[in-house]
Short mmCIF file of C-alpha atoms in Angstrom, two decimals:
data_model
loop_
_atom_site.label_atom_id
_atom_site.label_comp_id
_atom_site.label_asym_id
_atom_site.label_seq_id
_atom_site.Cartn_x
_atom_site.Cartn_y
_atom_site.Cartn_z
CA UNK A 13 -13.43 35.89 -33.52
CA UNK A 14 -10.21 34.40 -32.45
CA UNK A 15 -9.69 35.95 -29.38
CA UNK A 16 -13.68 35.47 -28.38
CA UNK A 17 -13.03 31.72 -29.10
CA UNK A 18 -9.66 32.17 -27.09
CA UNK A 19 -12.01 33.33 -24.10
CA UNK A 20 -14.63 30.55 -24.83
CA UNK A 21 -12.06 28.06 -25.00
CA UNK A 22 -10.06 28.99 -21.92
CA UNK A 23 -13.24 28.69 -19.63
CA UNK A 24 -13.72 24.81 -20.87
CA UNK A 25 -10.44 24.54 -19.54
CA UNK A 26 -10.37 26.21 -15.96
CA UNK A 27 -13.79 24.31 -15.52
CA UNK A 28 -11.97 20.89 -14.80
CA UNK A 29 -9.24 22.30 -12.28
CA UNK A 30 -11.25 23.09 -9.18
CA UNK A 31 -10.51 19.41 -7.59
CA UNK A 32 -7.73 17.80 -5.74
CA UNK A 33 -7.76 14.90 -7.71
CA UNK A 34 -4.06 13.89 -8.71
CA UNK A 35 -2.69 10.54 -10.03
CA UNK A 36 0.98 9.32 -9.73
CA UNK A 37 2.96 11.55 -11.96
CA UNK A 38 0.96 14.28 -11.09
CA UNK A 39 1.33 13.59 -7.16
CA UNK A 40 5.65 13.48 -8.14
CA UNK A 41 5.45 16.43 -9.36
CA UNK A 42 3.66 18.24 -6.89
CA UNK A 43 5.38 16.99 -4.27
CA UNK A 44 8.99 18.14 -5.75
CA UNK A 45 7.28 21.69 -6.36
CA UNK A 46 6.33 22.22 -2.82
CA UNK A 47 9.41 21.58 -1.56
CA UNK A 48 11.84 24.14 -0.39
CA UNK A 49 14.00 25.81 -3.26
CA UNK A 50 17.38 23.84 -2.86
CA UNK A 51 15.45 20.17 -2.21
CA UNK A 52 13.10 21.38 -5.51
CA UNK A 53 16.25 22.00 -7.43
CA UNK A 54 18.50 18.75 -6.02
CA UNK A 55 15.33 16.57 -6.53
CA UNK A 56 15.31 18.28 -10.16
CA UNK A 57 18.33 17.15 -10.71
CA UNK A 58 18.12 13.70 -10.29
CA UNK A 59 14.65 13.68 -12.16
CA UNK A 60 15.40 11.90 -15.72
CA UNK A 61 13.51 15.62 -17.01
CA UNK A 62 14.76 18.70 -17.82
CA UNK A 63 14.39 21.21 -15.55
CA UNK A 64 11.79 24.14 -16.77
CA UNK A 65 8.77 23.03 -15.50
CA UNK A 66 10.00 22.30 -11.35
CA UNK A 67 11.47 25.77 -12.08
CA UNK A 68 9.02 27.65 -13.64
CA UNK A 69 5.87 25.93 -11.50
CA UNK A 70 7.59 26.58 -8.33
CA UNK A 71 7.75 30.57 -8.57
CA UNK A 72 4.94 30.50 -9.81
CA UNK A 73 3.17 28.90 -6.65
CA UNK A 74 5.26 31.06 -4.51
CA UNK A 75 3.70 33.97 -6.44
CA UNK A 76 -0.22 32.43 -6.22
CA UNK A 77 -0.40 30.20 -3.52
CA UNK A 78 0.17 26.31 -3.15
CA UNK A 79 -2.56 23.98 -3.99
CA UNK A 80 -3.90 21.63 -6.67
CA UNK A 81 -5.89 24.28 -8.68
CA UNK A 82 -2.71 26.70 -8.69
CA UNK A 83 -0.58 24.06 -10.30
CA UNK A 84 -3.77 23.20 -12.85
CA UNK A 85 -4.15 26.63 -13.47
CA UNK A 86 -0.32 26.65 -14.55
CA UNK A 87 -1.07 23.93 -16.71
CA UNK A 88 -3.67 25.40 -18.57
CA UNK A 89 -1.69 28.58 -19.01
CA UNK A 90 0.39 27.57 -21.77
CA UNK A 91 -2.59 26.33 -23.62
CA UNK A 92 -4.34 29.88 -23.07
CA UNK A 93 -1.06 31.29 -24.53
CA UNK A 94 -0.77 28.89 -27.59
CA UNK A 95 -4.28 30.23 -28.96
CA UNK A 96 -3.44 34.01 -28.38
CA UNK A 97 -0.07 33.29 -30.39
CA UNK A 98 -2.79 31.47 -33.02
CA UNK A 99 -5.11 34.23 -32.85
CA UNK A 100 -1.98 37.05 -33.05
CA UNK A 101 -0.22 35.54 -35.69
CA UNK A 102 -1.79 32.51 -37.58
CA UNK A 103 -4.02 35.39 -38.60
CA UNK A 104 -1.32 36.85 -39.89
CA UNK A 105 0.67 33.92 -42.26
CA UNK A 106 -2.88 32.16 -42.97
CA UNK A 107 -5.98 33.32 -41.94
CA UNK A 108 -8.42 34.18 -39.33
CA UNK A 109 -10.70 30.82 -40.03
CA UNK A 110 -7.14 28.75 -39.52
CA UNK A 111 -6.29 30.20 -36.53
CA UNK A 112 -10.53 29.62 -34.91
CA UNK A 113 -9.96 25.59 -36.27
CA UNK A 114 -6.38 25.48 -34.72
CA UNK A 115 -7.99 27.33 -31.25
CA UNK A 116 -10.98 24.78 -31.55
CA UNK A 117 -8.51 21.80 -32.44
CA UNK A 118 -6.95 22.27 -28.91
CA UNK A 119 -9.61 22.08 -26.76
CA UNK A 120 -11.90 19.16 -28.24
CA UNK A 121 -9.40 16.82 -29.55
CA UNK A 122 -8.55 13.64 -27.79
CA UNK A 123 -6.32 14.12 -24.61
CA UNK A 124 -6.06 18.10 -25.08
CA UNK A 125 -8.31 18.72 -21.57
CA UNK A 126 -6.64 15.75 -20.32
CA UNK A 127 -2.95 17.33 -20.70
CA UNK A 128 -4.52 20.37 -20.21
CA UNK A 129 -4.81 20.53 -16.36
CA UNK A 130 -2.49 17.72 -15.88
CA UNK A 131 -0.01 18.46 -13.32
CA UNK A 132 2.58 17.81 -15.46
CA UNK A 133 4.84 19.62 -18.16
CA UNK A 134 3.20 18.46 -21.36
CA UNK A 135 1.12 21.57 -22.12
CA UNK A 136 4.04 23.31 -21.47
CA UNK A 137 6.12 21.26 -24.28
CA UNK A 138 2.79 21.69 -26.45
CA UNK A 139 2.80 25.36 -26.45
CA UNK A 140 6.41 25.41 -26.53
CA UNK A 141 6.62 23.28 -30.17
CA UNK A 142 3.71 24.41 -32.00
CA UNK A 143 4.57 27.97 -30.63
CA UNK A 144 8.20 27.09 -32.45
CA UNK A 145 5.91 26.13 -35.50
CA UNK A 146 3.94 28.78 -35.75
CA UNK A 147 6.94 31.43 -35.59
CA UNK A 148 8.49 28.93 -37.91
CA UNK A 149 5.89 30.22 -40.40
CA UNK A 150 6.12 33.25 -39.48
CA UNK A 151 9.97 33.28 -40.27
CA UNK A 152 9.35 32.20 -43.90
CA UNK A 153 6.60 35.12 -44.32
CA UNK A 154 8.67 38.14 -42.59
CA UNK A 155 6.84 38.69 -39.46
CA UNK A 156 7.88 41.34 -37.61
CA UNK A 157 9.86 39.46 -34.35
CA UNK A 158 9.35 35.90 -35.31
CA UNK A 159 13.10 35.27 -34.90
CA UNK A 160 13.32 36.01 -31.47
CA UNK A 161 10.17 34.62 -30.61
CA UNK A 162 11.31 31.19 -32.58
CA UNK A 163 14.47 31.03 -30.72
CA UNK A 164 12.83 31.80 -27.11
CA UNK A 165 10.24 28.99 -27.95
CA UNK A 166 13.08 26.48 -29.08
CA UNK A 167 15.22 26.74 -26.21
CA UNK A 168 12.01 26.75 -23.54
CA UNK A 169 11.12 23.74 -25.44
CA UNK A 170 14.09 21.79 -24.88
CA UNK A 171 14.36 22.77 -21.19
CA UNK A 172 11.01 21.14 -20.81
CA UNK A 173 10.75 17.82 -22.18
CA UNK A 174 13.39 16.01 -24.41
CA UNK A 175 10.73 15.11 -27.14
CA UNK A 176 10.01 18.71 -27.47
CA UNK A 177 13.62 19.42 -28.69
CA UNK A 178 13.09 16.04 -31.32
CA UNK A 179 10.07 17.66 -32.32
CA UNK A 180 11.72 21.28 -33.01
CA UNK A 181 14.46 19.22 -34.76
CA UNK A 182 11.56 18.83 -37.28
CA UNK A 183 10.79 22.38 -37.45
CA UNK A 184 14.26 23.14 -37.81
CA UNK A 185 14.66 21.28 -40.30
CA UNK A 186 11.77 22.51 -42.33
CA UNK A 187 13.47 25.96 -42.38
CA UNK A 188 16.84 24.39 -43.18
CA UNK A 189 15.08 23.00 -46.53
CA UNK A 190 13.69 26.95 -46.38
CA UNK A 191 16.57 29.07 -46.19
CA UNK A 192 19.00 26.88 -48.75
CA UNK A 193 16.52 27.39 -51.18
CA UNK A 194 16.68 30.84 -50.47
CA UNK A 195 20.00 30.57 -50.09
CA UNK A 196 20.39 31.91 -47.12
CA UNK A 197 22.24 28.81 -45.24
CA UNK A 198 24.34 30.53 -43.16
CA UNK A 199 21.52 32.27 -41.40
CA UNK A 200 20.07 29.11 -40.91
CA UNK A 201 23.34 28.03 -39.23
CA UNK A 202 23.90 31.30 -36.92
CA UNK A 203 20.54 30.64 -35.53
CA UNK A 204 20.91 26.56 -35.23
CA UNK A 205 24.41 27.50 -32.98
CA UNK A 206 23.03 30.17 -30.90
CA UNK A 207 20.15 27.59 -29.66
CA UNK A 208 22.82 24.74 -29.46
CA UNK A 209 24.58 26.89 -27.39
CA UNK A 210 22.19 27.98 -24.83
CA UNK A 211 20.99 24.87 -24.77
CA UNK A 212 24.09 23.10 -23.49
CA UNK A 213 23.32 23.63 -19.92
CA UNK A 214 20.08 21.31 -20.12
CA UNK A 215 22.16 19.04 -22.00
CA UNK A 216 25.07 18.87 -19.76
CA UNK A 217 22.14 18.16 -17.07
CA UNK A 218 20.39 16.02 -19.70
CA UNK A 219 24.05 13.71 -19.89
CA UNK A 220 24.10 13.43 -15.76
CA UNK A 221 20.45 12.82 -15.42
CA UNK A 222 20.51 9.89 -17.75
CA UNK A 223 23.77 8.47 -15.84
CA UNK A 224 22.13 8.20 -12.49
CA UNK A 225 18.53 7.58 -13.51
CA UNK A 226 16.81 5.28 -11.59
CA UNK A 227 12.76 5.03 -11.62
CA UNK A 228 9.56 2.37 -11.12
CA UNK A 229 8.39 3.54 -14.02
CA UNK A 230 8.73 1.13 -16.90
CA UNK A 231 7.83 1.71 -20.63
CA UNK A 232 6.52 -0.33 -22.91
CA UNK A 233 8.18 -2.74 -24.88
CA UNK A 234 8.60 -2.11 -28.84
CA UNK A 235 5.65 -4.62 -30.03
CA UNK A 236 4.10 -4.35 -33.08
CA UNK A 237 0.99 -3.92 -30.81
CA UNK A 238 2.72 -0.98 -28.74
CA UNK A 239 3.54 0.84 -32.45
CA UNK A 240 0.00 0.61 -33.28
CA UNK A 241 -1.39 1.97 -30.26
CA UNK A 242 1.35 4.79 -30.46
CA UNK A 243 0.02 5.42 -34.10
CA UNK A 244 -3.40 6.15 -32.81
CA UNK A 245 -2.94 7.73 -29.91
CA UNK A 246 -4.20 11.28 -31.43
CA UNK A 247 -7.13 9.49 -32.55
CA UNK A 248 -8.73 7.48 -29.54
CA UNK A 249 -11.51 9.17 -28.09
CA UNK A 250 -12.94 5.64 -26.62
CA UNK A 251 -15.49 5.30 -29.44
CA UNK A 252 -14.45 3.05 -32.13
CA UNK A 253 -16.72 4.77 -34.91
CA UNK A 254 -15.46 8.57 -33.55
CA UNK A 255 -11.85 7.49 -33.55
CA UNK A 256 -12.25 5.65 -37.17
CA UNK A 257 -13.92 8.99 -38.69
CA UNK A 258 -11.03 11.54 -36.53
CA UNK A 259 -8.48 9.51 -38.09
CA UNK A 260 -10.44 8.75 -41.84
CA UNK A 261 -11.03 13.26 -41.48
CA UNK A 262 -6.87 13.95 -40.96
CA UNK A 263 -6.24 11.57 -43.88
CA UNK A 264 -8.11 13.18 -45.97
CA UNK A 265 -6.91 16.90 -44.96
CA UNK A 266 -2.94 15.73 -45.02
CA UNK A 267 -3.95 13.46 -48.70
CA UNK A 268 -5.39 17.15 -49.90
CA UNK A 269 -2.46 18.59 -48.31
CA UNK A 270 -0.26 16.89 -50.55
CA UNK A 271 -2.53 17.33 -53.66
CA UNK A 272 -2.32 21.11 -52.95
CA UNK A 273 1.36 21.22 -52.90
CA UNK A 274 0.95 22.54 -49.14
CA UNK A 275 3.88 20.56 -48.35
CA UNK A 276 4.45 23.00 -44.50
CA UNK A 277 1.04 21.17 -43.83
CA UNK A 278 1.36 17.59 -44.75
CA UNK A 279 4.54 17.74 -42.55
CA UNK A 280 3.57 19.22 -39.35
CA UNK A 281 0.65 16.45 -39.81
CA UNK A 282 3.49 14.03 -40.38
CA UNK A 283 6.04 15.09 -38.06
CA UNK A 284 3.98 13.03 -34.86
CA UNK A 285 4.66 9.69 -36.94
CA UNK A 286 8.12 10.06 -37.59
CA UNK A 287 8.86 10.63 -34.19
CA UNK A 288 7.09 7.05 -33.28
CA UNK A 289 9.24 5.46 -36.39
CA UNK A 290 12.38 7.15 -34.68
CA UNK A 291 11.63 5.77 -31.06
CA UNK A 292 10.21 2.34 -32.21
CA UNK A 293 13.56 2.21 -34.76
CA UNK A 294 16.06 3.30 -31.41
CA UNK A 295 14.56 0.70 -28.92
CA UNK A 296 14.68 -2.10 -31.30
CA UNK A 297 18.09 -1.51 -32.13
CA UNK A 298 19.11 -0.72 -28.65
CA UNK A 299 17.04 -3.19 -26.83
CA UNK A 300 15.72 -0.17 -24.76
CA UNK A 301 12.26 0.96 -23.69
CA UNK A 302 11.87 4.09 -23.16
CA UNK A 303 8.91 5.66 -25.03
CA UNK A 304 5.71 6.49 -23.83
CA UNK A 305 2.65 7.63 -26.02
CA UNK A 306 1.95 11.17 -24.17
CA UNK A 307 5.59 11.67 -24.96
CA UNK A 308 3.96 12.57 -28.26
CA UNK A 309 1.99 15.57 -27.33
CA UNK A 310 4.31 18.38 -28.18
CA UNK A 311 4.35 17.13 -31.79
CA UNK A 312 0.40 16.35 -31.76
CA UNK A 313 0.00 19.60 -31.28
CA UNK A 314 1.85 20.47 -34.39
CA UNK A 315 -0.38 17.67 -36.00
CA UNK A 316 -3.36 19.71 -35.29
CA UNK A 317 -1.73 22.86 -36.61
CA UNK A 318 -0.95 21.17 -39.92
CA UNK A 319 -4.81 19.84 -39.79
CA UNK A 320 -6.23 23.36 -39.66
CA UNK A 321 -3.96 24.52 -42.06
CA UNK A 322 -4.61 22.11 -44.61
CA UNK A 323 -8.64 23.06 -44.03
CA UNK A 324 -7.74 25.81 -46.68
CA UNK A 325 -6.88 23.42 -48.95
CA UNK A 326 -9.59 22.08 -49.43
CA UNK A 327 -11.54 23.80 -52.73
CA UNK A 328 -14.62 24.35 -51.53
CA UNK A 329 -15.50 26.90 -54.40
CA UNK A 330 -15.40 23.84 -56.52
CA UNK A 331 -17.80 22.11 -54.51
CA UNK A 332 -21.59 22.34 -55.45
CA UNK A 333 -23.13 24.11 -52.13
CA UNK A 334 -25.07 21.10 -51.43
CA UNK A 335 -22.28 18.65 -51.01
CA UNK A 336 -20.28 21.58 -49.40
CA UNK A 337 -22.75 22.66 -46.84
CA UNK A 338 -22.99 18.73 -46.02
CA UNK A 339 -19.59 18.72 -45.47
CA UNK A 340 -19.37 21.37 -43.36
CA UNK A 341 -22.11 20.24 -41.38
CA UNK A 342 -20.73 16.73 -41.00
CA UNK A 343 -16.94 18.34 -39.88
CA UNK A 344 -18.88 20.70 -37.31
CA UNK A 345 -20.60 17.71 -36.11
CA UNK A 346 -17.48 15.13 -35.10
CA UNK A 347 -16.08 18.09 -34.09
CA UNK A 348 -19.11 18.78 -31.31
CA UNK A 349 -19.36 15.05 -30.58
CA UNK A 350 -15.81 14.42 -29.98
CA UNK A 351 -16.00 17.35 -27.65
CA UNK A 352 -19.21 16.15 -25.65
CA UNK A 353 -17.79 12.92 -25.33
CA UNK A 354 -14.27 13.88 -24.34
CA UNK A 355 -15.66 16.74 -22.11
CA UNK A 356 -17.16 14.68 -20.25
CA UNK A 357 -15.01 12.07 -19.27
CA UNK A 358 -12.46 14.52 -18.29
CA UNK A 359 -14.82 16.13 -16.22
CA UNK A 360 -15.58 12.77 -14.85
CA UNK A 361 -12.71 12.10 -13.97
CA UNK A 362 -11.47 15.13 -12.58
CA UNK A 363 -14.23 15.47 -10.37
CA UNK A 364 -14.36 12.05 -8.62
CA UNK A 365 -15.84 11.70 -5.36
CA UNK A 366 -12.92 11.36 -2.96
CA UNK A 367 -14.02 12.62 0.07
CA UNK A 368 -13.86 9.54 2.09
CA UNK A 369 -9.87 9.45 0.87
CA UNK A 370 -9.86 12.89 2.19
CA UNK A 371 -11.55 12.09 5.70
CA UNK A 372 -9.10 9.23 5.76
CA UNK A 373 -5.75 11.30 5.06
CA UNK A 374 -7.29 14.20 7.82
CA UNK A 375 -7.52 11.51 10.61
CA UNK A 376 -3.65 10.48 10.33
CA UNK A 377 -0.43 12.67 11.77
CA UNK A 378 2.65 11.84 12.24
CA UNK A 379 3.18 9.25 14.25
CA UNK A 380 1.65 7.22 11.90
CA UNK A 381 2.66 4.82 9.47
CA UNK A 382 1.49 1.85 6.78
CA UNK A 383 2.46 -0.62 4.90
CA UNK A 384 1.40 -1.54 2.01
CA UNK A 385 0.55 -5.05 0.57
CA UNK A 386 1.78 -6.33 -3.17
CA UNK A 387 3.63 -4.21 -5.65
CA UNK A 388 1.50 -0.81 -5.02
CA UNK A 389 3.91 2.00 -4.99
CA UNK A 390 1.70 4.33 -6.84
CA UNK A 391 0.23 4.94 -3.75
CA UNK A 392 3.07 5.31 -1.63
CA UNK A 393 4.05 8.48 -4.34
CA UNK A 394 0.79 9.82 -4.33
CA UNK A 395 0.80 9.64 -0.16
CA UNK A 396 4.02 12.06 -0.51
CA UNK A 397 1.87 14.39 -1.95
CA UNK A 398 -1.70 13.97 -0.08
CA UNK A 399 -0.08 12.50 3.07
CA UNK A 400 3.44 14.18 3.75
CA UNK A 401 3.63 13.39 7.13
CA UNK A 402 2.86 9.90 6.85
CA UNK A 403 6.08 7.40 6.40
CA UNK A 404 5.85 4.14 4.62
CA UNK A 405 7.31 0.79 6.48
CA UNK A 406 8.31 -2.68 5.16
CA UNK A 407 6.35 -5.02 7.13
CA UNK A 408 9.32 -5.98 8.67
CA UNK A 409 9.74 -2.43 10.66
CA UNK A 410 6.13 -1.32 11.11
CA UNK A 411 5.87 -2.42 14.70
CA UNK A 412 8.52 0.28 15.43
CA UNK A 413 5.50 3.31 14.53
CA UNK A 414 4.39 4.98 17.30
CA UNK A 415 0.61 5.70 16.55
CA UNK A 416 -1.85 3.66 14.59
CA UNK A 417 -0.38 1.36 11.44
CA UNK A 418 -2.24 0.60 8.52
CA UNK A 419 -2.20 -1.90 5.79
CA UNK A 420 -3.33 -0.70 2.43
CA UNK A 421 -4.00 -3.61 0.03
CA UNK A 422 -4.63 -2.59 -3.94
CA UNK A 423 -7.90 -3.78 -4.89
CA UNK A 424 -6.35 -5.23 -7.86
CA UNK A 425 -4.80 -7.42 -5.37
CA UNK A 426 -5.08 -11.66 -6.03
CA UNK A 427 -6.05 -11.70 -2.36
CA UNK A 428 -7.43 -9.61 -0.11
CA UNK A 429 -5.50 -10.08 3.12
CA UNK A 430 -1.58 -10.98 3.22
CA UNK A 431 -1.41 -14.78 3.70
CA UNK A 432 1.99 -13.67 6.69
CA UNK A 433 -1.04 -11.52 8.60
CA UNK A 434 -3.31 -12.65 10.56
CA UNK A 435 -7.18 -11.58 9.83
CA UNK A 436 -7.90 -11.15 13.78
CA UNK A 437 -5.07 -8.46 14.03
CA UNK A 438 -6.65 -6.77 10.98
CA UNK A 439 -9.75 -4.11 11.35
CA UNK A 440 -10.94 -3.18 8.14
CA UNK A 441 -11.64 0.87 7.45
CA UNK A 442 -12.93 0.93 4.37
CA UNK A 443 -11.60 1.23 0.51
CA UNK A 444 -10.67 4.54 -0.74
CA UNK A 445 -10.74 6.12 -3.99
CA UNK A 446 -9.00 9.03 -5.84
CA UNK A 447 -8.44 9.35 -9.31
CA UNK A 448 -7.40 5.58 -11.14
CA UNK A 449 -6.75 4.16 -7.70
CA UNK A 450 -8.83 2.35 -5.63
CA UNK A 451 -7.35 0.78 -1.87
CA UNK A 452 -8.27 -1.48 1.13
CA UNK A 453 -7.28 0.10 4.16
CA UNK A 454 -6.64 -1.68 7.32
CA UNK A 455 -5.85 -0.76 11.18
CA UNK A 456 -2.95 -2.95 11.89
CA UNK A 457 -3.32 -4.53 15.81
#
């Protein structure tokens, strides 16, 4: 049943990445990846990321082919791979009706589809911590190869996202509290240094990243409102009542948790909130922003883990079969509504109608060039990728370009038309659309 709900599973996923349909971070990304090798590995380097999922992503287009579905398709891939390790060995430490929840857990819950096929490295530093967690448990219960397969999954994790190595910290730590009561500490310690150590590459890269960093991109502040929305970020599926009864379900599974003594649960469930405590606690002291919500995903997926875990806790053979079959019925049903609702706003959005954008982009070459009107420059990132050969100007140097020059104006602009250019030198084209952006593009006379 695992693996058939592996299949099942995959197929929701590989149904939302047959668009070209990319938003800012996405376009960054797939603009560094198409690159030649030594500009993909300079531009790397001055990323504020580590360096994993340029690396990985860019062989692995050179093995498939370039496009938007390719780099999708490597998205979903680790998420494919996280429920064969579930359905391999969560069988094996818990059960097979843990590992079907965990495999149905990460594909319904709130921004799993969305992560999913984003363009981006966070399904990567998913798979890469709950795989950690998983082989964690598998550690503590003898498996056959978990050690290896722990250490692999640590080190991967850390060379894709920094808040995958906090969250493995966590995991780590768990078998710290593991192996002294076993004691067995200096294990513990041989295997801590032997990650340390091959991690000190990404952290030497880490260290000169951070020195030169430099990016539009600016987090949020550390509000009170900010922490809140952090805290429920696992929980918002856009529906008030469906978020209030997600979040009122993983309460009660981490409160049984605890009850049960299944203290491995109730702090993978946990681990998520310490991390926004730890973030919250640096930027206030530091005076810092620097955390973003999806930052969060590697240890939401370890939130889920503990979720299905703690399903066993619950004692259903004390529960009269009336109230239990309720139950049951009521879990299966958030669990399909959550799903039909998230489904298909990903789907939504994914497959947006931007074929006018494309028509647009198609009649441009090279000797083209715009300029574009009020603080836009998510467009002027996503152009890199959809656009190459088109160079922005400031509107100081755009009567240098050769070929036609165009004004694109956010529509979220105050005012439609710069107040320095005149409306009679303007011809309006039309207003585009792809993904969250919407333009007003204009010939420039």
């Amino acid at each position: 049943m695992p693996y058939i709900l592996t299949v099942l599973c995959t197929a929701i996923y590989v149904s939302l990445v047959f668009n070209n349909n990319l938003w800012l971070d996405e376009a960054f990304s797939a603009s560094i990846i198409r690159c030649g090798f030594p500009e993909m590995i300079s531009r790397t380097a001055n990323d504020t990321l580590p360096p994993f999922y340029n690396m990985a992503a860019w062989c692995f287009t050179r093995i498939f082919g370039y496009s938007s579905v390719t780099l999708k398709l490597f998205s979903v891939l680790p998420m494919v791979l996280l429920m064969l390790v579930a359905a391999t060995f969560l069988t094996k430490v818990r059960s097979t009706g843990t590992a079907c929840i965990y495999i149905i857990l990460i594909t319904v819950m709130p921004y799993m589809l969305e992560h999913g096929v984003e363009i981006r490295m966070y399904s990567w530093a998913l798979f890469f911590a709950a795989a950690s967690a998983v082989f964690a448990l598998c550690l503590m219960k003898d498996i056959p190869y978990s050690t290896p397969l722990l250490m692999i999954c640590t080190v991967l994790g850390a060379y894709t996202h920094q808040y995958t190595l906090i969250t493995e910290v966590y995991i780590w730590f768990m078998l710290l509290v593991f192996f002294v009561k076993k004691k067995q500490f200096v294990t513990w310690i041989k295997l801590a240094v032997l990650c340390i150590a091959l991690y000190i590459p990404c952290g030497v890269l880490t260290i000169f990243q951070l020195g030169k960093a430099t990016s539009y991109f600016s987090a949020a502040g550390a509000s009170v409102s900010n922490f809140l929305q952090s805290l429920r970020y696992p929980f918002v599926t856009h529906y008030t009542v469906l978020s209030a009864l997600l979040l009122l379900a993983v309460a009660v599974l981490f409160g049984t948790a605890v009850a049960k003594r299944d203290y491995t649960a109730a702090w993978f469930m946990a681990v998520f909130v310490l991390q926004i405590f730890m973030s919250y606690g640096v930027m206030v002291l530091t005076g810092s922003t620097f955390f973003s919500s999806r930052y969060l995903m590697p240890a939401i997926g370890i939130m889920w883990l503990g979720a299905a875990l703690a399903v066993q806790d619950i004692p259903f053979d004390r529960i009269p079969v009336l109230a239990r079959g309720i139950a049951l019925a009521a879990g299966a049903g958030l669990l399909l509504v959550i799903f039909i609702t998230g489904y298909g706003r990903q789907y939504a959005e994914e497959y947006k109608d931007t074929s006018a954008f494309e028509q647009f982009i198609d009649s441009t070459d090279a000797d083209d060039g715009y300029v574009i009107y009020e603080n836009f420059p998510e467009i002027q990132v996503c152009l890199m990728y959809y656009a190459p050969w088109l160079k922005a100007y400031t509107k100081d140097d755009i009567d240098t370009v050769k070929g036609d020059r165009y004004l694109f104006v956010s529509e979220s602009a105050e005012s439609d038309i710069p107040e320095n250019v005149e409306k009679n030198d303007l011809e309006y084209l039309g207003t585009y659309s792809f993904d969250r952006y919407t333009f007003k593009a204009y010939t420039m006379q």
